[in-house]
Structure formats: C-alpha cells, structure tokens
Amino acid sequence: MQPVDNPSWLTRLGDAFAWPLRTSHYLELVNPLWTTHALQARVEKVWDETADARTITLRPGRNWRSHRPGQHLRIGVPIGGMHYTRTYSISSAPEASDELITITVKAITGGRMSHHLVRNIKPGDHLPIGVPQGDFYLPDANPVQPLFISAGSGITPIISMLRSLVAQERLPDVVHLHYAPHAYDVIFGNELRALAARHPQYRLHLLYTREPGAAPTAAAAGRRHFSAEQLGEVCPDWRDRDVFACGPQGLLDALESHWDRAGLSRQLHSERFRAQVAATPAQVSSGTVRFARSGVVASSDGVVNLLRLAEDHGLNPAHGCRMGICHGCDAVLKSGCVRDLRTNAMLNEADQIVQICVCAAAGDAELEL
Amino acid sequence: MGIPSHLSAGDIEEFGREMDAIRNEVMDSRGDRDRAYILRVIRWQRSLALGGRIVMFISLLALPLSGLPYAGWPQFLVVLALGSIMLGIAKIIENMEIGHNVMHAQWDWMRDPNIQSNTWEWDNVCPSDQWKHSHNVVHHTWTNVIGKDPDIGYGVLRVTPVQHWRPKFLAQPLINFFLNILFQWGVAIHDLEVDKILEGEKSLASVRPMLRRIVWKASRQLLKDYVLWPALGALLTLPAALVLQVNPAAVALAAFLLVAGGNMFANLMRNVWSNVIIFCGHFPSGVHHFSKQDVEGETRARWYIRQLLGSANIGGGKLFHVLSGNLSHQIEHHLFPDMPSNRYPEVAPRVRALAARYRLPYNTASLTRQFGSTTWTIWRLAFPGGRIKAATA
Ligand SMILES: Cc1cc2nc3c(=O)[nH]c(=O)nc-3n(C[C@H](O)[C@H](O)[C@H](O)COP(=O)(O)OP(=O)(O)OC[C@H]3O[C@@H](n4cnc5c(N)ncnc54)[C@H](O)[C@@H]3O)c2cc1C
Ligand code: FES
C-alpha cells in the first residue's frame, strides 16, 4: 500500500522509461508480488481455526520487511468492487523460514471485511497489504517476565510473541490468561495446550465466559470475566510482571483501571482492536465536524452540506460546481460518517474521498481540510 | 437556443427527477463487474504499450543497414509501423478510456489507492491537475455557455455564429489543422488561457507557476518518447552491429531516429484521434449554446437539459466506443460525468427514450456525419455570418 521512498538511480532511470507510471506497474503485469509502487501479498492457504475464525497464510511481495511479533498490518480487500482497509495482527512468528506470514480473522456479525476474509477469500487471490506497524511487541534485550492477557481474536499478537519466543528457545516464565466463550471457540486452543504441556514455565489459564462448568482449572471455575480476585488467584505476582493485553474494549478498560489503581500503568501494554468504521446513524443526526488541517471545529445539524459548513466557519475549500458534478471539492474523510445528500448513502470508511458539496455529516466526522 | 420553451418549469423538474433516478440506479449497482472491466482495460493497455515498443525494437533487426537476411526497407517499415500503431492505440486508450475517465473520478468509488482521480497522471503533456480544473470544473459545469465555457472553440476557433466574427477567424481552417495534429499541446496550454493573455486581460506573471508545471510534465514526456526509448533502441543495435561488422555509429543513429519517429507517429495518432472525437462531442451542427442569462439560478434539472442539448453522440461498435473513451456517448458523459464509462452504452437508450418523451433533441449520428458537419462549421464560420442550426426533436 505504501510507496517506497528513495529509489536508487537505476530504479529512477527505469521509471523515466515508464513515466507517468513506474517500472513496477509493468512488472505487476507479470507478477503482482514484484511491485514496489504498491505492496501486495498472495493468499497461499486458508485454514479454519474455529467455526468463525480463519487463518490466512500470505506470501508478501518484494518490499516486505520482517515484523516484530505483536505487530499488525493493513490489508485492503475489494468487496463488491470497493476497497475496504482493515488492520490485522500478524499471528505467525518472524522466525518462520518460509517467508510466509499468517493473519487470523474472526468474523464479526455484520462485519464487511471479516466476513469476506473468513468466507470468501481463496488461495491465489492477491491482496494489497501495508508494511508491519505498531509498537505492541516485546522488548528485545532485557529479559521480561510477561503476563499475557487475551480474549477472543485478541490472541493473534500474543501467539506471534509465544511462537517467536519458542523459536528462539528463550521462552521465559510466562503466565497467560485467555478468555473465550466456550472451549471450542479458543483460537489456537490445541497449540496453546500443547505448549503448556511441553514447557512448564508457560502457565496457561483458559477462562470460559459462557460455560463455567467446562473450565479446566479450578481457579477459573465460577468466574467469567476479568476481576481483581481472579487475577490474584491465577497470578499472585502480577505486580512484578510486564503485561501484554489484547482483546475487546471492555476487557482492556477493566485492565487499564486495575493497573492504574495499582499505580503500575507503565507495566501494562495493550493493543486495541478498535473498529475502523464509524457507526451509521439511522436518521439525520447532528454532530461535530472537525476540519483537521485547519483545526476548525464546527457543529452540524446533519443537513447542511460540508462545503457550506466549512465556508460558514471561515474556511475556503476548493470547489467548482457545488452540485456534485465536477469533483473539484473532493476531500478525504479521516474518520466518522457522512451522508450523500443525493442518495442518502452513508459513507463511513476512513480515508475515503467524499464530495463535500453534496455530503452532510451524519453524527461526528473529521475531514482533511 | 437556450432551453426549449415547450417545457414548463414543472416538466423540467420532473425530467430532472427521472434523470436523477437513472443516475442513482446505475451508481447503486456499481460493483465487481465494473472493477473487473477497468482492471482489464488497464492491463491490456499497459501490455499493448510495452508490446508496441518491443515490436518497434524488433523492427530494427530488419534495418537494411544490418545486412541480415530478410532485411529491407519494406519489411522494416511494416514492422515499425505495426509497433508504432500498437503504441498509438495504447496511448489513445490510456488518454481516453483510462486517463480522462479516472480523472473524472469515475473510479474513485472503488477506493482503490492506485486508481484515484487525485493522484492519477496521464501519458499526455498536459499536467493532470490543470486538466481537471479546465475540464472537470470549468467545462463540465459551464458546458456551452458563451463567455463561460473555455471549450467553445478553445479560445481560438469560432464554432457557433453566436461568437462575434473577427478577422483572426479567417485563419481558423489552418489553426484547426494544427490544433488537430498538435492536440495534446493545445490541451496542455488550454488552462493558461493564452487568448486572454494576448488580449492583456491576464498577466503572464499570473500563469508562471502553471507554465512551470507544464514544462515539468512535458519534459518528462519528451524525454521518454524522444530520448530514452530511442537511445535504448540504438544501444540494442550495438552488439549486433559489432558482430555483423557494420558501422555501429550509422546503425545506432538510424535506430535512434527511427524509434523516435515511430514514437512521434504514435503521439500523432493519439492527437488526431482524440481531437476528432472531442470536437465531435460539442461542435457538430445541431448542438445548442447558451447565454449567461440562460443559466442564472439554474436548477439541477435545467443543468441536465443544457448538458443534453449541448452535446452530441457518435454511433459505432463496441471497440469504437472503447477507443473513444466512451466519449462517443458524450451526452451520457455530460449528464453523468462521474459514472463509470462502461455504463454509458447501457444508459444511452434510456436517456434517449427520456429525451424523446419530453420532445427534446438527442443529437447522434455516424462519425462521418458528425465530423463532416464539425469541419464544415469550422470552415464556414471562418467567415462572417452563419446560421444557427440548433436541433429540435
Ligand atoms: C491494531 C488492530 C489489530 C487487529 N487485529 C485483528 C486480528 O488479528 N484479528 C481480527 O479478527 N481482527 C483484528 N482487528 C479488527 C479488524 O481490523 C476489524 O475491525 C474487524 O475484522 C472488523 O472488520 P469488519 O469490516 O468485518 O467490520 P465493519 O464492517 O468495519 O464493522 C461492522 C460492525 O462491527 C463493529 N465492529 C468492528 N470491529 C469491531 C471489533 N473489533 N469489536 C467489536 N465490534 C466491532 C463496527 O462498529 C460495526 O458496527 C484488529 C484491529 C486493530 C485496530
Ligand atoms: S463542487 Fe463540484 S462536485 Fe463538489
């Protein structure tokens, strides 16, 4: 997805032949993995982990650089002709020698991308990807005693860390709390249990939030969600550990306030799988519009078009026809939701281009203006 | 001229609503097949462009200077022409079905980061940002409004009797010829409004930044077609010349000039073709023009009517439509400029039926007819007078 900066003189010469394209656009005709103008990956394999979660094995193209366990990448997928971009944690370890990476996706009810990835994607497809990003990873140097807390698909960055530690043969003393609704919903369940059986220093606690009777450990029985007592029981030395947590908002909020109260927030590292699309309000609704570049904030009634709104607040965005024809007013929607006044279509994908003369805010929105 | 008087304000608004309904229906149904279409066209176009350049290189093997068996001028020229025509067609598709339409934001809905109107640059000396301003913003908003639409005769031609005759128009058959063969250069300097600069309405200093961008763009275009590719062709002949013991300098020079010539022919093909198609979109006889008063307080429905009356279609087959960037559906393009071009053929019959129901003209004819009447108009209007021949249904 990201173009690569600082090309060598040879690349630049080649690109001058291909102008206004790049040599890479022609290489793409032969093999999409050779491109440098846009990084792509080929789907090599798909594997169902549970009824609604699937691991997708990807072969990234030439400009890929190895990730740190815990990092994520952006993936773009065309669905119905339209690109959607979402973020997924890499679940494989960078030590894997086959130059392949995996992501593990859980289908969310009503989710556009997760459903498509879990149900429709097939080997041989090419997907645009970004390079690894994020600062949720284990420090390389100093030995840490981690406490991993994960829930649901939040296991993905954690399994990457575990796999990497095992591959490097430096698995330290680890406590791992993982929450899932039922035993059969545990993504990587068998691998985790096998790991625990093989490495005594890895202590796994699987906690089932919907079926207390089936919990394998006595300590977890009867307790469903995270609580201070539960933590004290399964990991009495939690104060001495560096915590790496990933899961739904509720869990992470609870963890943050717990570690905050203990005055240990610096030891808590968390990764939020926050949603990347704004909710679409059912009817016309007022909200706040932020014009990011100018820092202007305006309140909208949900009816006035964004061009008018910007002008009323002293901005002077480029425009032409003011009636949705010329695209002279195109602007990037950074976040939030806007409504196309012609069709009432809701536009809520981050970083998409919207025509501000024929769109009004639907709730809150942020525009690159 | 102007908006026909047989329609009441209510009729016009109803017409606009029906037009909106067609637009919304098609826009809502955009999906996988449209994406597959544009990706296929792009893939074909790039392969054809590269293929054409390779065929031109292969033609060098048949250069008589090489002394190889089968070498000879006729063989050489046929292969060179083939490569050059392939490149010319690739350039036509790149400029028209791809570039023009991508820059109209027809494909922005896909949100594909590689096919976006705001980042697309085309294989043409006109910088894409200036094109988007003069074409999308000014021409498409003010289509055929005298004094507002710079595309009425491009500031150098008199294409409707409504434009006052001046002696400079006597030269327009000649100017038209040069505009035709140098079309991309005309397009490049169009946004500068040279006519206004010459008449002192606009200062040269005010257009300097634009001029700099044109130079930036044009120099890359020229470098590619007239230095780099010819030089590569010349370089490739060197090993062969050494093996065959012919004068390497003479062969290399000939190869350089011939590849440059082949590229020039490809650019010429694109210039002539795009000029013909674009002129046939607004200048054939029967096309309406409007005054500034006509568009005061114009509603969207009236805007639709102006687009319908101000444009003309060209009939033809599927390949013809693709090669013309679907601007052969100029009417549909003007009504729905940001609709993916592959949908114009399917909305055309609906637009035509709608126009017929409201007794509005729908100007369509063969390429020969539209080009014939365009050329006749340009020749006739070089002289004073001329009759207004606005079509009626
Ligand atoms: C750093 C990071 C790493 C991530 N890693 C993974 C991963 O490894 N595996 C994985 O499956 N997902 C992961 N996600 C979440 C993923 O990016 C998508 O948000 C998720 O797949 C839903 O996308 P969608 O298109 O299916 O849903 P959308 O169409 O975007 O949303 C549909 C509805 O679901 C709600 N929704 C969206 N996401 C969530 C969520 N996470 N929890 C609750 N409700 C939600 C939306 O508000 C909306 O109402 C990660 C997110 C981030 C930010
Ligand atoms: S100003 Fe022309 S589309 Fe918005």
Short mmCIF file of N, CA and C in Angstrom, two decimals, chain A residues 323, chain B residues 1-17 19 143-144 287-290 294-295 298-311 331 334-335 351 354-355 358-362:
data_model
loop_
_atom_site.label_atom_id
_atom_site.label_comp_id
_atom_site.label_asym_id
_atom_site.label_seq_id
_atom_site.Cartn_x
_atom_site.Cartn_y
_atom_site.Cartn_z
N MET A 323 -22.60 21.22 -7.05
CA MET A 323 -23.76 20.34 -7.22
C MET A 323 -23.36 18.90 -7.52
N MET B 1 -32.09 28.67 -29.45
CA MET B 1 -31.00 28.48 -28.48
C MET B 1 -31.57 28.43 -27.09
N GLY B 2 -30.73 28.16 -26.13
CA GLY B 2 -31.18 28.13 -24.75
C GLY B 2 -32.08 26.94 -24.49
N ILE B 3 -32.84 27.04 -23.40
CA ILE B 3 -33.70 25.94 -23.01
C ILE B 3 -34.99 26.00 -23.83
N PRO B 4 -35.43 24.89 -24.43
CA PRO B 4 -36.63 24.92 -25.27
C PRO B 4 -37.84 25.41 -24.48
N SER B 5 -38.71 26.12 -25.18
CA SER B 5 -39.81 26.78 -24.47
C SER B 5 -41.04 25.89 -24.33
N HIS B 6 -41.02 24.70 -24.99
CA HIS B 6 -42.25 23.89 -24.90
C HIS B 6 -42.40 23.19 -23.56
N LEU B 7 -41.40 23.29 -22.70
CA LEU B 7 -41.49 22.62 -21.40
C LEU B 7 -41.77 23.64 -20.31
N SER B 8 -42.72 23.31 -19.42
CA SER B 8 -42.99 24.19 -18.29
C SER B 8 -41.93 23.93 -17.23
N ALA B 9 -41.85 24.83 -16.26
CA ALA B 9 -40.88 24.65 -15.18
C ALA B 9 -41.11 23.32 -14.48
N GLY B 10 -42.39 22.95 -14.34
CA GLY B 10 -42.72 21.68 -13.70
C GLY B 10 -42.22 20.49 -14.50
N ASP B 11 -42.44 20.56 -15.84
CA ASP B 11 -41.95 19.49 -16.72
C ASP B 11 -40.45 19.31 -16.56
N ILE B 12 -39.77 20.45 -16.53
CA ILE B 12 -38.31 20.39 -16.48
C ILE B 12 -37.86 19.70 -15.19
N GLU B 13 -38.50 20.07 -14.07
CA GLU B 13 -38.10 19.46 -12.80
C GLU B 13 -38.40 17.96 -12.80
N GLU B 14 -39.52 17.58 -13.42
CA GLU B 14 -39.86 16.16 -13.50
C GLU B 14 -38.82 15.41 -14.34
N PHE B 15 -38.42 16.04 -15.44
CA PHE B 15 -37.38 15.48 -16.29
C PHE B 15 -36.10 15.26 -15.47
N GLY B 16 -35.76 16.25 -14.65
CA GLY B 16 -34.57 16.17 -13.80
C GLY B 16 -34.67 15.02 -12.82
N ARG B 17 -35.89 14.84 -12.25
CA ARG B 17 -36.06 13.75 -11.29
C ARG B 17 -35.86 12.40 -11.97
N MET B 19 -34.07 11.82 -14.56
CA MET B 19 -32.65 11.68 -14.87
C MET B 19 -31.88 11.27 -13.62
N THR B 143 -20.82 23.98 -19.45
CA THR B 143 -20.89 23.48 -20.82
C THR B 143 -21.69 24.38 -21.77
N ASN B 144 -21.01 24.85 -22.82
CA ASN B 144 -21.64 25.60 -23.91
C ASN B 144 -22.31 26.90 -23.49
N VAL B 287 -25.94 21.33 -32.20
CA VAL B 287 -25.63 21.49 -30.78
C VAL B 287 -26.05 22.89 -30.31
N HIS B 288 -26.64 22.95 -29.12
CA HIS B 288 -27.12 24.24 -28.61
C HIS B 288 -26.06 24.99 -27.84
N HIS B 289 -26.18 26.30 -27.83
CA HIS B 289 -25.33 27.13 -26.98
C HIS B 289 -26.23 27.97 -26.08
N PHE B 290 -25.67 28.48 -25.02
CA PHE B 290 -26.49 29.15 -24.01
C PHE B 290 -25.84 30.47 -23.62
N ASP B 294 -29.31 32.45 -19.51
CA ASP B 294 -29.96 31.13 -19.51
C ASP B 294 -29.64 30.34 -18.24
N VAL B 295 -28.46 30.58 -17.68
CA VAL B 295 -28.04 29.72 -16.57
C VAL B 295 -28.16 30.42 -15.22
N GLU B 298 -29.88 28.44 -12.28
CA GLU B 298 -30.14 27.16 -12.93
C GLU B 298 -30.30 26.04 -11.90
N THR B 299 -31.34 25.25 -12.04
CA THR B 299 -31.52 24.10 -11.15
C THR B 299 -30.76 22.92 -11.75
N ARG B 300 -30.70 21.85 -10.98
CA ARG B 300 -30.02 20.66 -11.47
C ARG B 300 -30.74 20.11 -12.71
N ALA B 301 -32.06 20.20 -12.71
CA ALA B 301 -32.84 19.71 -13.85
C ALA B 301 -32.52 20.50 -15.11
N ARG B 302 -32.41 21.81 -14.97
CA ARG B 302 -32.08 22.65 -16.14
C ARG B 302 -30.65 22.40 -16.58
N TRP B 303 -29.81 22.12 -15.61
CA TRP B 303 -28.42 21.78 -15.95
C TRP B 303 -28.39 20.52 -16.82
N TYR B 304 -29.23 19.53 -16.43
CA TYR B 304 -29.32 18.29 -17.22
C TYR B 304 -29.72 18.62 -18.66
N ILE B 305 -30.73 19.47 -18.81
CA ILE B 305 -31.21 19.79 -20.16
C ILE B 305 -30.11 20.47 -20.96
N ARG B 306 -29.37 21.36 -20.30
CA ARG B 306 -28.28 22.04 -21.01
C ARG B 306 -27.23 21.03 -21.47
N GLN B 307 -26.93 20.05 -20.61
CA GLN B 307 -25.93 19.05 -20.99
C GLN B 307 -26.42 18.22 -22.18
N LEU B 308 -27.70 17.85 -22.14
CA LEU B 308 -28.28 17.05 -23.22
C LEU B 308 -28.21 17.82 -24.55
N LEU B 309 -28.61 19.10 -24.50
CA LEU B 309 -28.66 19.88 -25.73
C LEU B 309 -27.28 20.32 -26.21
N GLY B 310 -26.35 20.39 -25.29
CA GLY B 310 -25.03 20.93 -25.64
C GLY B 310 -24.05 19.87 -26.09
N SER B 311 -24.47 18.60 -26.15
CA SER B 311 -23.53 17.54 -26.50
C SER B 311 -24.06 16.72 -27.67
N ILE B 331 -23.18 12.67 -24.69
CA ILE B 331 -24.38 13.15 -23.98
C ILE B 331 -24.44 12.52 -22.60
N HIS B 334 -21.81 13.81 -20.34
CA HIS B 334 -22.07 15.14 -19.79
C HIS B 334 -23.19 15.13 -18.75
N LEU B 335 -24.13 14.24 -18.91
CA LEU B 335 -25.19 14.14 -17.90
C LEU B 335 -24.63 13.54 -16.61
N VAL B 351 -31.67 7.24 -21.74
CA VAL B 351 -31.60 8.70 -21.85
C VAL B 351 -32.31 9.15 -23.13
N LEU B 354 -36.00 8.95 -22.72
CA LEU B 354 -36.46 10.04 -21.85
C LEU B 354 -36.52 11.35 -22.63
N ALA B 355 -35.46 11.61 -23.41
CA ALA B 355 -35.44 12.83 -24.22
C ALA B 355 -36.62 12.85 -25.18
N TYR B 358 -39.92 13.81 -23.63
CA TYR B 358 -40.04 15.25 -23.33
C TYR B 358 -39.84 16.08 -24.59
N ARG B 359 -39.82 15.43 -25.74
CA ARG B 359 -39.64 16.09 -27.03
C ARG B 359 -38.39 16.97 -27.03
N LEU B 360 -37.30 16.40 -26.53
CA LEU B 360 -36.02 17.11 -26.54
C LEU B 360 -35.11 16.43 -27.56
N PRO B 361 -34.29 17.21 -28.26
CA PRO B 361 -33.42 16.59 -29.26
C PRO B 361 -32.35 15.72 -28.62
N TYR B 362 -31.96 14.70 -29.33
CA TYR B 362 -30.87 13.82 -28.89
C TYR B 362 -29.98 13.68 -30.09
#
